[in-house]
Structures are given as C-alpha cells and as structure tokens.
XYZ file of C-alpha atoms in Angstrom:
112
model
C -96.800 -31.945 -76.671
C -95.280 -29.108 -78.712
C -93.344 -30.035 -81.806
C -89.671 -29.244 -82.053
C -88.368 -27.321 -85.039
C -84.863 -26.676 -86.286
C -83.942 -23.050 -85.569
C -80.728 -22.016 -87.352
C -80.943 -18.517 -85.860
C -80.805 -19.988 -82.346
C -77.798 -22.098 -83.317
C -76.101 -19.040 -84.770
C -76.697 -17.068 -81.564
C -75.201 -19.906 -79.512
C -72.285 -20.281 -81.954
C -71.604 -16.550 -81.633
C -71.768 -16.767 -77.820
C -69.210 -19.594 -77.851
C -67.015 -17.680 -80.319
C -66.963 -14.713 -77.927
C -65.980 -16.998 -75.042
C -63.223 -18.497 -77.185
C -61.972 -15.048 -78.144
C -61.809 -14.010 -74.490
C -60.028 -17.231 -73.589
C -57.455 -16.880 -76.371
C -56.901 -13.114 -76.121
C -57.109 -12.457 -72.384
C -56.973 -15.536 -70.184
C -54.383 -17.743 -71.881
C -51.940 -14.852 -72.451
C -52.065 -13.938 -68.758
C -51.015 -17.493 -67.914
C -48.390 -17.849 -70.638
C -46.855 -14.356 -70.753
C -48.588 -12.245 -68.096
C -48.754 -11.920 -64.343
C -49.662 -15.545 -63.767
C -46.619 -16.866 -65.636
C -44.382 -16.408 -62.609
C -44.941 -17.952 -59.221
C -45.511 -15.446 -56.413
C -43.150 -15.065 -53.472
C -44.099 -17.573 -50.796
C -42.568 -16.090 -47.715
C -39.611 -17.041 -45.546
C -41.039 -19.721 -43.251
C -38.943 -22.909 -43.316
C -40.045 -25.061 -46.233
C -42.725 -22.603 -47.365
C -41.036 -21.663 -50.606
C -40.287 -25.263 -51.598
C -43.729 -26.632 -50.760
C -45.697 -23.689 -52.140
C -43.569 -23.509 -55.290
C -44.253 -27.176 -56.085
C -47.981 -26.747 -55.399
C -48.083 -23.612 -57.548
C -46.264 -25.358 -60.393
C -48.776 -28.230 -60.224
C -51.666 -25.766 -60.119
C -50.250 -23.803 -63.065
C -49.745 -26.958 -65.146
C -53.226 -28.267 -64.361
C -54.817 -24.910 -65.120
C -52.905 -24.621 -68.391
C -53.938 -28.130 -69.440
C -57.587 -27.499 -68.544
C -57.624 -24.225 -70.473
C -56.229 -26.008 -73.525
C -58.910 -28.702 -73.196
C -61.551 -25.974 -72.902
C -60.119 -24.228 -75.951
C -60.307 -27.442 -77.978
C -63.840 -28.116 -76.774
C -64.988 -24.627 -77.768
C -63.435 -25.018 -81.228
C -65.220 -28.367 -81.624
C -68.579 -27.021 -80.466
C -68.320 -24.024 -82.778
C -67.434 -26.266 -85.724
C -70.279 -28.657 -84.894
C -72.789 -25.840 -84.655
C -71.585 -24.406 -87.958
C -71.980 -27.827 -89.586
C -75.518 -28.108 -88.198
C -76.337 -24.645 -89.529
C -74.822 -25.450 -92.939
C -76.663 -28.775 -93.279
C -79.978 -27.452 -92.048
C -79.890 -29.723 -89.033
C -79.647 -32.909 -91.045
C -77.885 -35.647 -89.110
C -76.401 -38.731 -90.707
C -77.785 -42.099 -89.663
C -74.744 -43.172 -87.597
C -74.868 -40.040 -85.463
C -78.615 -40.449 -84.951
C -78.077 -44.074 -83.886
C -75.293 -43.085 -81.475
C -77.442 -40.345 -79.942
C -80.334 -42.766 -79.512
C -78.037 -45.287 -77.828
C -76.695 -42.619 -75.476
C -80.175 -41.576 -74.441
C -80.928 -45.214 -73.674
C -77.817 -45.416 -71.455
C -75.681 -47.618 -73.716
C -71.940 -47.146 -73.818
C -70.843 -46.272 -77.367
C -67.367 -47.659 -76.812
C -68.255 -51.001 -75.210
C-alpha cells in the first residue's frame, strides 16, 4: 500500500480553486440575485390566479436560493480558512480533531 504524504502544494491549488469559486459567487452570482435581473419576479401572465400563485412560488424560490447561496458562501470561506490553516501548520492536526475524525470514520455521532 502506498504511503500518504502531506502535500501543501496540492492544498494550495485546491484553496485557490475554492477562492476562485468564492470570487465568482460574490462578484457575479449573488449580485444578480440581489441587484440584477433576478431581483425582480418575472411577469406571470394573465390567466386567473397565475400571477398570485406564481409570484408566491417565485418568492419562495428566491428566498431559498438566496439562503442556499449564503450557506455556500459561508462554507467556502470555512473551507478556504481550514485549508490555509492546514498549509500554515504543515498538516499537523490537534489530538481532539484527530479523535473526532477517527470517530466519524467509525460511524459514531460526534454530537450524541
């Protein structure tokens, strides 16, 4: 079985990839939802009840999408920070994190 080695260059490449995704999210996608074309609901036609039903569904969709994008944004920030910490510490993990990871791989619930 091959041995595994810490590769800070690989972590840096992945950190940079995530940073580019975050930049695209913050500079292109989120602005289109908050200030751009997707900020306003489209016209839903003139059929009886169409505007009311579609407007509610669009508002729910918009709110859910906005919330999910914010969760994604937070996740990307966390991953980037975690990768930077791993790079800075040379891959050293404190004992509690190592124990938690081992428990997860064994199927234990950390919060039980």
